[in-house]
Coordinates of C-alpha atoms in Angstrom, one line a residue:
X1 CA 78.2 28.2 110.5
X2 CA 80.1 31.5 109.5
X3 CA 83.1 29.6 109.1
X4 CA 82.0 27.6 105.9
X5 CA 79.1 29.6 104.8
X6 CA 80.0 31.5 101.7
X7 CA 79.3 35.0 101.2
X8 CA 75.7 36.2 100.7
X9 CA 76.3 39.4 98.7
X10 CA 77.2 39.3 95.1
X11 CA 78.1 42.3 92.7
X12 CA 79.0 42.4 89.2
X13 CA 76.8 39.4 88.1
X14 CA 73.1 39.2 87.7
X15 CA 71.3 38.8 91.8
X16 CA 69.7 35.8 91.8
X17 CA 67.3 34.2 94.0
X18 CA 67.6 35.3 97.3
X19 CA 70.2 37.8 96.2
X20 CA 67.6 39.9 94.5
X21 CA 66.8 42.6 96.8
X22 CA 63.4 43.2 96.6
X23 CA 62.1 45.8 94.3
X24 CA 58.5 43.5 95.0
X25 CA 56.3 46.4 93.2
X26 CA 58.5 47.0 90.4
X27 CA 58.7 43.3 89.8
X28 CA 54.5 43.0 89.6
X29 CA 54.4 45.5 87.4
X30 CA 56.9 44.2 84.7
X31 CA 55.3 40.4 85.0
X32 CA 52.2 42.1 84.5
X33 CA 52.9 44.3 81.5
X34 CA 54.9 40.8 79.8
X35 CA 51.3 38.6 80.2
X36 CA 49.4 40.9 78.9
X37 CA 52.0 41.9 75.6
X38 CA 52.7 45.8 76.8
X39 CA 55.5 47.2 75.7
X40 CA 57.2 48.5 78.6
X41 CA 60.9 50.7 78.3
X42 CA 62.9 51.0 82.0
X43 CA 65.2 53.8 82.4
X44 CA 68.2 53.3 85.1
X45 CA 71.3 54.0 85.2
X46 CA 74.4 51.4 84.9
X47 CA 75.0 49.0 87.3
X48 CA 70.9 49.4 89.0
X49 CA 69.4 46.0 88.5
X50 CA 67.9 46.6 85.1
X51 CA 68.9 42.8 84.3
X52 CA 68.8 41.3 87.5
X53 CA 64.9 42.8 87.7
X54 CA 64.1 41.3 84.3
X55 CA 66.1 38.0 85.0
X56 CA 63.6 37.6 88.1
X57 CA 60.8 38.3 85.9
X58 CA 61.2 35.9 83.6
X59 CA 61.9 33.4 86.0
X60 CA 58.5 34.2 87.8
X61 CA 57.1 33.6 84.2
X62 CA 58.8 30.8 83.0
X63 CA 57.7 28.7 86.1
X64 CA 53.8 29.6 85.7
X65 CA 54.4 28.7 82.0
X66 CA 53.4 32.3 81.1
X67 CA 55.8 33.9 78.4
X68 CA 58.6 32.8 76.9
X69 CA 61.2 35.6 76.8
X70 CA 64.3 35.8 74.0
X71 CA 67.0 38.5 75.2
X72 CA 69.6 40.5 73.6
X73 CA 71.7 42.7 75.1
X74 CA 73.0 45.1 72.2
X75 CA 75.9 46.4 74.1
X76 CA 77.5 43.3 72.5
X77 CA 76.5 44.2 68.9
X78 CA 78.9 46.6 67.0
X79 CA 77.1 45.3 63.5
X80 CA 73.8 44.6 62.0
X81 CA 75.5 41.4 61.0
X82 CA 76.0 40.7 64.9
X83 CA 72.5 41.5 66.0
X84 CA 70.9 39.6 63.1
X85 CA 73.0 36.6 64.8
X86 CA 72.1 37.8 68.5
X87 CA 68.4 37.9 67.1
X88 CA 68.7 34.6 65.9
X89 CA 70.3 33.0 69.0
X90 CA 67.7 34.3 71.3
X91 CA 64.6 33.2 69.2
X92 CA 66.0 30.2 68.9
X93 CA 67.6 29.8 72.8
X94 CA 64.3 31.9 74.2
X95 CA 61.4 30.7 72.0
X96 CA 61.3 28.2 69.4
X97 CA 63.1 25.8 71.1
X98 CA 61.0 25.4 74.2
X99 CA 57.6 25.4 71.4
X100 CA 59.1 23.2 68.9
X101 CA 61.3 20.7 70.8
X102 CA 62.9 19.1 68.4
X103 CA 66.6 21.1 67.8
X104 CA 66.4 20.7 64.1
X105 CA 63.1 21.8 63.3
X106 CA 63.6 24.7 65.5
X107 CA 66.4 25.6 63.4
X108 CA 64.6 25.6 59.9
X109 CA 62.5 28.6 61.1
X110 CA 65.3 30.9 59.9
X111 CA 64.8 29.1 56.3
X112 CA 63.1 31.7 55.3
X113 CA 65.8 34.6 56.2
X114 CA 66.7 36.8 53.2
X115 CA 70.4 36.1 54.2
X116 CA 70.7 32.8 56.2
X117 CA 72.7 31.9 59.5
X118 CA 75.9 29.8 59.6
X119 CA 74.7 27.1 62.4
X120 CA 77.3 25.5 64.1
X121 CA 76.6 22.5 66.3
X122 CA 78.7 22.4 69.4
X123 CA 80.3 18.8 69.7
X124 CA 79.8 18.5 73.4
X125 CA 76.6 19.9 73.6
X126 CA 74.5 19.6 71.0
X127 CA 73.5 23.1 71.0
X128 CA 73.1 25.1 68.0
X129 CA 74.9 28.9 67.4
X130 CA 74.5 30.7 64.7
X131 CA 76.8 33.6 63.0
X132 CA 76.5 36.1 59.9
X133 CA 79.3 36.7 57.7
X134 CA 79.8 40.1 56.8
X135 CA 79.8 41.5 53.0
X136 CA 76.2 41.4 52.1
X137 CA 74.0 44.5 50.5
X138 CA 73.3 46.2 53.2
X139 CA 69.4 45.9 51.6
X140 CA 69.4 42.0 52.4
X141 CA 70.7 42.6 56.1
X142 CA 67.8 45.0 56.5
X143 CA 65.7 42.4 55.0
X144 CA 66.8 39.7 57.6
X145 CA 66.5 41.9 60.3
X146 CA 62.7 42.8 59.5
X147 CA 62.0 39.0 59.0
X148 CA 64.0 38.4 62.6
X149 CA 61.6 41.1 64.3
X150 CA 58.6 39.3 62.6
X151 CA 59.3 36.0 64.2
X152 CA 58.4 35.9 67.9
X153 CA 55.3 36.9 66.9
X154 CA 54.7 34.4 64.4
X155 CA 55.6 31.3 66.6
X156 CA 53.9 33.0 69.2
X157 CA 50.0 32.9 67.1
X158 CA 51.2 29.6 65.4
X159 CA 51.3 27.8 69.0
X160 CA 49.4 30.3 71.0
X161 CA 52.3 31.2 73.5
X162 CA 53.0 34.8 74.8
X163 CA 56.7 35.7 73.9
X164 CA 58.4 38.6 74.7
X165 CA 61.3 40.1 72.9
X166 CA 63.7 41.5 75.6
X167 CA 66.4 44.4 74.3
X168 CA 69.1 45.4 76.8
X169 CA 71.0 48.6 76.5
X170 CA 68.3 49.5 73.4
X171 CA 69.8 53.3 73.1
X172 CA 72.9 51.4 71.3
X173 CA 70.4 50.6 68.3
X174 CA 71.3 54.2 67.1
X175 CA 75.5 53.4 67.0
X176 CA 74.5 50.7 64.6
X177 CA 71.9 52.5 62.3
X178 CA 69.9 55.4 63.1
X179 CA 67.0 54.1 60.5
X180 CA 66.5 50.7 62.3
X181 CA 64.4 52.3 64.8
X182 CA 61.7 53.0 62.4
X183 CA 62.1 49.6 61.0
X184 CA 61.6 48.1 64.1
X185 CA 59.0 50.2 64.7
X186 CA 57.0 49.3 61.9
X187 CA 57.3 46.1 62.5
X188 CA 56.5 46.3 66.4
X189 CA 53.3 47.9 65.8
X190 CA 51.9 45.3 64.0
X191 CA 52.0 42.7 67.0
X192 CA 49.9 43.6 70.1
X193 CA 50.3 40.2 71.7
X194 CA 54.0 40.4 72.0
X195 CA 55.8 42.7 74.9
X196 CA 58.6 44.4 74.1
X197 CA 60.7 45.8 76.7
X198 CA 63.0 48.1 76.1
X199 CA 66.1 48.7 78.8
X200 CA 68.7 51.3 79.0
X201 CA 71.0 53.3 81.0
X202 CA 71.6 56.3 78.8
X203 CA 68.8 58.3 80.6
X204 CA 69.2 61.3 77.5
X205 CA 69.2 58.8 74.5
X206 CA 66.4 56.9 76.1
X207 CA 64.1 59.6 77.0
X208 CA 64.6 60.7 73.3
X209 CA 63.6 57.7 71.6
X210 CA 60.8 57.1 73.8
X211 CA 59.6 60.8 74.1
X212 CA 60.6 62.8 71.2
X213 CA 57.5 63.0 68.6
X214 CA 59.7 63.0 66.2
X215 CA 61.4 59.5 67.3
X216 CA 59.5 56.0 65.7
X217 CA 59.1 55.2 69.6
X218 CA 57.4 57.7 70.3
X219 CA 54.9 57.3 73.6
X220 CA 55.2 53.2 72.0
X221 CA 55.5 51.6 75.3
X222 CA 55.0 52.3 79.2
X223 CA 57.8 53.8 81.2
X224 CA 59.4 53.1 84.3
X225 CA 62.4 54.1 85.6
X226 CA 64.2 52.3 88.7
X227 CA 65.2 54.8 91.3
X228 CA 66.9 53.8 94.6
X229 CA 66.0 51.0 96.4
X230 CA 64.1 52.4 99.9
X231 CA 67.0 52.3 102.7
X232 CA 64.4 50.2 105.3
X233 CA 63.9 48.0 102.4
X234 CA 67.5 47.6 102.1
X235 CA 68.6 47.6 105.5
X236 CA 65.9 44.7 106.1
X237 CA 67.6 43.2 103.4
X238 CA 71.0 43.5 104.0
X239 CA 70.0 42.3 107.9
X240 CA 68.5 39.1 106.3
X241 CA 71.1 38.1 104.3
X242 CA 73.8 38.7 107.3
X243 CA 71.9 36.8 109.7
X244 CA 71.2 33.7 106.9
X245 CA 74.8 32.9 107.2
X246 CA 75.3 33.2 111.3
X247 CA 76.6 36.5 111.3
X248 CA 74.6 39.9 112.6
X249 CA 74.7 43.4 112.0
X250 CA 73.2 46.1 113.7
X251 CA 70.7 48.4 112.3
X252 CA 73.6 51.0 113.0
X253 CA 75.9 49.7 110.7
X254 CA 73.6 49.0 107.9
X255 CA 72.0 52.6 108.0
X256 CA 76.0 53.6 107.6
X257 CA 76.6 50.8 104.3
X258 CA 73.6 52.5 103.1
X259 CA 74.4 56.1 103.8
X260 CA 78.0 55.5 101.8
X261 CA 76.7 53.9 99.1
X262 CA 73.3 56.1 98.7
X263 CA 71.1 52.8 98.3
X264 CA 72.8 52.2 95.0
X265 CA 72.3 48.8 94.1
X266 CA 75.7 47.5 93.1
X267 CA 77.4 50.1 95.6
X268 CA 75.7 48.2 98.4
X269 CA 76.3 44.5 97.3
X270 CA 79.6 45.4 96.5
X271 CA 80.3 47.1 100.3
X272 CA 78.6 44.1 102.0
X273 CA 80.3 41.5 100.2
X274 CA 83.4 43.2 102.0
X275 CA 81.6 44.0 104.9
X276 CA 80.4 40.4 105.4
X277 CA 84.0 39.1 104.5
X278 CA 85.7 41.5 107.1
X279 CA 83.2 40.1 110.0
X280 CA 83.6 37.2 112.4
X281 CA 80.3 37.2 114.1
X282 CA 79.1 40.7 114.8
X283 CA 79.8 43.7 112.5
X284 CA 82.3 46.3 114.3
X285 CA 83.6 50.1 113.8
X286 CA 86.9 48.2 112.8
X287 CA 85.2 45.8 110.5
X288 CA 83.8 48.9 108.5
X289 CA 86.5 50.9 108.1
X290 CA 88.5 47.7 106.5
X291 CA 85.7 47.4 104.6
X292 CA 85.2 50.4 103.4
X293 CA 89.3 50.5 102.5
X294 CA 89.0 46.7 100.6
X295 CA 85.7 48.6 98.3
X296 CA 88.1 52.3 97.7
X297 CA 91.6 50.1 97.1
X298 CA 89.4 47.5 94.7
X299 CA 88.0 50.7 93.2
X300 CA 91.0 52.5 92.8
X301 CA 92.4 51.8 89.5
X302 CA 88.8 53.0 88.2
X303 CA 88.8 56.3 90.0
X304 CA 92.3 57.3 88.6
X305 CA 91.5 57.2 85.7
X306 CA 88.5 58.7 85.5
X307 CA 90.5 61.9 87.5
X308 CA 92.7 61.6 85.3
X309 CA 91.3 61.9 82.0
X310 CA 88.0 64.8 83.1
X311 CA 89.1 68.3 82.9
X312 CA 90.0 70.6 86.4
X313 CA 87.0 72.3 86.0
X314 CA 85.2 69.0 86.5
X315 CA 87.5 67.6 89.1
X316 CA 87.0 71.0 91.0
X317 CA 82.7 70.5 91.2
X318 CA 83.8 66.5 91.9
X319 CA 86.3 68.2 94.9
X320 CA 83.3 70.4 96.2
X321 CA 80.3 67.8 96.0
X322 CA 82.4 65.2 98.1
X323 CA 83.1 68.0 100.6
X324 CA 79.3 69.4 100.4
X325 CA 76.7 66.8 99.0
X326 CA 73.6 67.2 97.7
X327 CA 74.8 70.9 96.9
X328 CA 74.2 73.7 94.3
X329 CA 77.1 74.3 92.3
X330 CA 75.4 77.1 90.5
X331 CA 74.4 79.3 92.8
X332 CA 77.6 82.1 93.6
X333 CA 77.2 81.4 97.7
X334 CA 78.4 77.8 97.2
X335 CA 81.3 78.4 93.6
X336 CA 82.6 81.5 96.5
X337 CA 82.9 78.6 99.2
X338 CA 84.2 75.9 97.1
X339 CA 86.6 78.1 94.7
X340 CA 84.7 77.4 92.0
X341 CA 85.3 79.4 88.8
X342 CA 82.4 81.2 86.8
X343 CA 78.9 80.1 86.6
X344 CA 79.1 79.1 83.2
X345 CA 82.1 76.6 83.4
X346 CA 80.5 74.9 86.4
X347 CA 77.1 74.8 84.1
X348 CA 79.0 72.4 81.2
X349 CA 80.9 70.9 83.9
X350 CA 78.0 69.8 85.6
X351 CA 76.5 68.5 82.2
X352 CA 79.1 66.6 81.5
X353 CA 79.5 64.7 85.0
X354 CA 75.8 64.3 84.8
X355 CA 76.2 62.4 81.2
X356 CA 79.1 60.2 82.2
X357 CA 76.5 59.4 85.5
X358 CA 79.3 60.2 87.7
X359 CA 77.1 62.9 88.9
X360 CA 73.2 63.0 89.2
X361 CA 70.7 65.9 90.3
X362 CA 68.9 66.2 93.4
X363 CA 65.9 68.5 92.8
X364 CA 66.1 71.9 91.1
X365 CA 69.8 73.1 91.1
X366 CA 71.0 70.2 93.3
X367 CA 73.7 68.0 92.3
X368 CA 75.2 65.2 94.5
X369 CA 77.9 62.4 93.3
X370 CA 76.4 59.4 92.2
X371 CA 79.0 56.9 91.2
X372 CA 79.5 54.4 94.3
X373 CA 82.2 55.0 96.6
X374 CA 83.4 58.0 94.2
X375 CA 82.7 60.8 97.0
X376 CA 84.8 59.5 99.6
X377 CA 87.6 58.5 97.5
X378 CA 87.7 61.9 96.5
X379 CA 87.3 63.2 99.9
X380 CA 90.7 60.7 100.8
X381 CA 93.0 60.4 97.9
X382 CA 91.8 64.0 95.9
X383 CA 91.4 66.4 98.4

């Protein structure tokens, strides 16, 4: 069965199906809050299974008939031009085309746009796509934007559907214009029967547009933020996956994939995938160390050039967290162990690391590495 079975674990796409890994409480409370039109923002860092949660979300909800999602991801928007077409594709993809049926008539609800949509019809498909072209006052993209937000809602009352209007990576809506918040806001505001979710991995911006009383977003939708997924949970899961395709693992072995990897969600899919690939029949000490050296050499190219380009300073706290985890830079017992220059240095070094979530804190004054595989690359190749 091993022989042709193909490999359970997937990383770098969205987990599907019986790749999701659990996350069963997390995953009520999001279906929940998306019946019942709360806004809800979910904080998590890159690579966690922001997606992949709301993916399984909306599939949960799209086969009950409950909600009808449209999605954009604005870390694919470097205009308002862009996410005026992104807007326009999802409401049309995620909403009026499953209310309205008919393409075309689904297609004249953006009639009424200040500046209208190119639509292209794809020969081989049918399907429509639409596209801004840019060079208009930057007053009539604003315009089109607040009639885009305005929409779901709209279709939503005219055929008494719940919608919700899904934004990935939302702390990027500042790169494009740091007044469309407070549009979007206002806008927002007005329509209690449609869920917004918010998601993003920029813990710093996020927490400030949600948090800050200053920000438009201010306390504007529920929080929850996606932490590690439990190691039994994991394990169990890791086990199951393992055993679906013939091939076993001892509970050994995947208390050791999740000890490298720290639970991280990617990390671990990533290391089983090799793990899995490495493995006959039963998982063995050899197994794991080729699989651990498939994940660093794969990784490699990536962790060169992130030593490459931080300062020493930085690369001297990376040195002593992989040889000490889940230490306290700060304090002068550990900087006299490690060689660690003055307090201050270590503080902005530690900041930085933190930002660029190559590093994440561990209760007060505790710092540990958090980027997948990062600590024992460092511990083999930067030592």
């Amino acid at each position: 069965m091993s022989a042709t079975a193909d490999n359970p674990f997937n990383f770098g796409d969205l987990a599907l199906d019986e790749g999701f890994t659990d996350r069963e409480q997390e995953l009520a409370e999001l279906t929940a809050d998306i019946r019942n039109g709360q806004n809800v923002v979910v904080f998590a860092p890159r690579r966690y299974g922001k997606s992949s949660l709301l993916w399984r979300a909306s599939q949960e909800l799209a086969a009950r008939d409950e909600a009808l999602i449209a999605q954009v991801d604005l870390m694919r928007v470097a205009t308002k031009e862009q996410l005026a077409a992104k807007l326009s594709q999802a409401i049309y993809d995620g909403i009026a085309s499953p209310i309205l049926r008919v393409r075309d008539r689904a297609a004249q609800i953006f009639e009424s746009l200040r500046v209208r949509p190119t639509v292209t019809v794809e020969p081989m498909t049918g399907n429509f796509s639409f596209s801004f072209s840019a060079g208009h006052a930057g007053a009539d993209v604003d315009a089109t934007l607040e009639r885009l937000f305005e929409l779901p809602a709209e279709l939503a009352a005219e055929r008494k559907r719940r919608v919700a209007v899904v934004f990935d990576e939302f702390q990027e809506v500042i790169a494009l214009d740091q007044r469309l918040p407070a549009l979007m806001r206002a806008v927002f505001q007005t329509q209690p029967h449609v869920s917004h979710v918010y998601l993003g991995s920029k813990r710093s911006m996020m927490h400030a547009l949600f948090n800050d009383v200053n920000e438009p977003f201010w306390r504007s939708a529920r929080q929850m933020e996606l932490g590690p997924i439990p190691a039994a949970e994991f394990a169990a899961f890791v086990r199951r996956r393992f055993e679906s395709t013939g091939k076993r693992i001892e509970e050994r072995f995947a208390s050791e994939v999740l000890r490298i990897t720290g639970c991280h969600p990617y990390g671990t899919q990533e290391l089983s995938y090799a793990l899995w690939s490495e493995t006959d029949v039963d998982v063995t000490d050899v197994a794991m160390e080729r699989a651990l050296d498939r994940v660093l050499r794969a990784e490699n190219a990536h962790f060169t050039y992130v030593w490459d380009t931080i300062p020493r300073t930085q690369r001297l706290v990376l040195q002593a967290l992989a040889a000490e985890p889940a230490g306290r830079p700060m304090s002068e017992e550990y900087r006299m162990r490690h060689g660690l220059p003055a307090a201050s240095s270590i503080q902005r070094a530690l900041g930085d690391l933190v930002d660029a979530e190559l590093v994440a804190r561990h209760g007060r004054g505790s710092y540990a590495i958090f980027e997948p595989f990062l600590a024992e690359w460092v511990r083999r190749f930067a030592a």
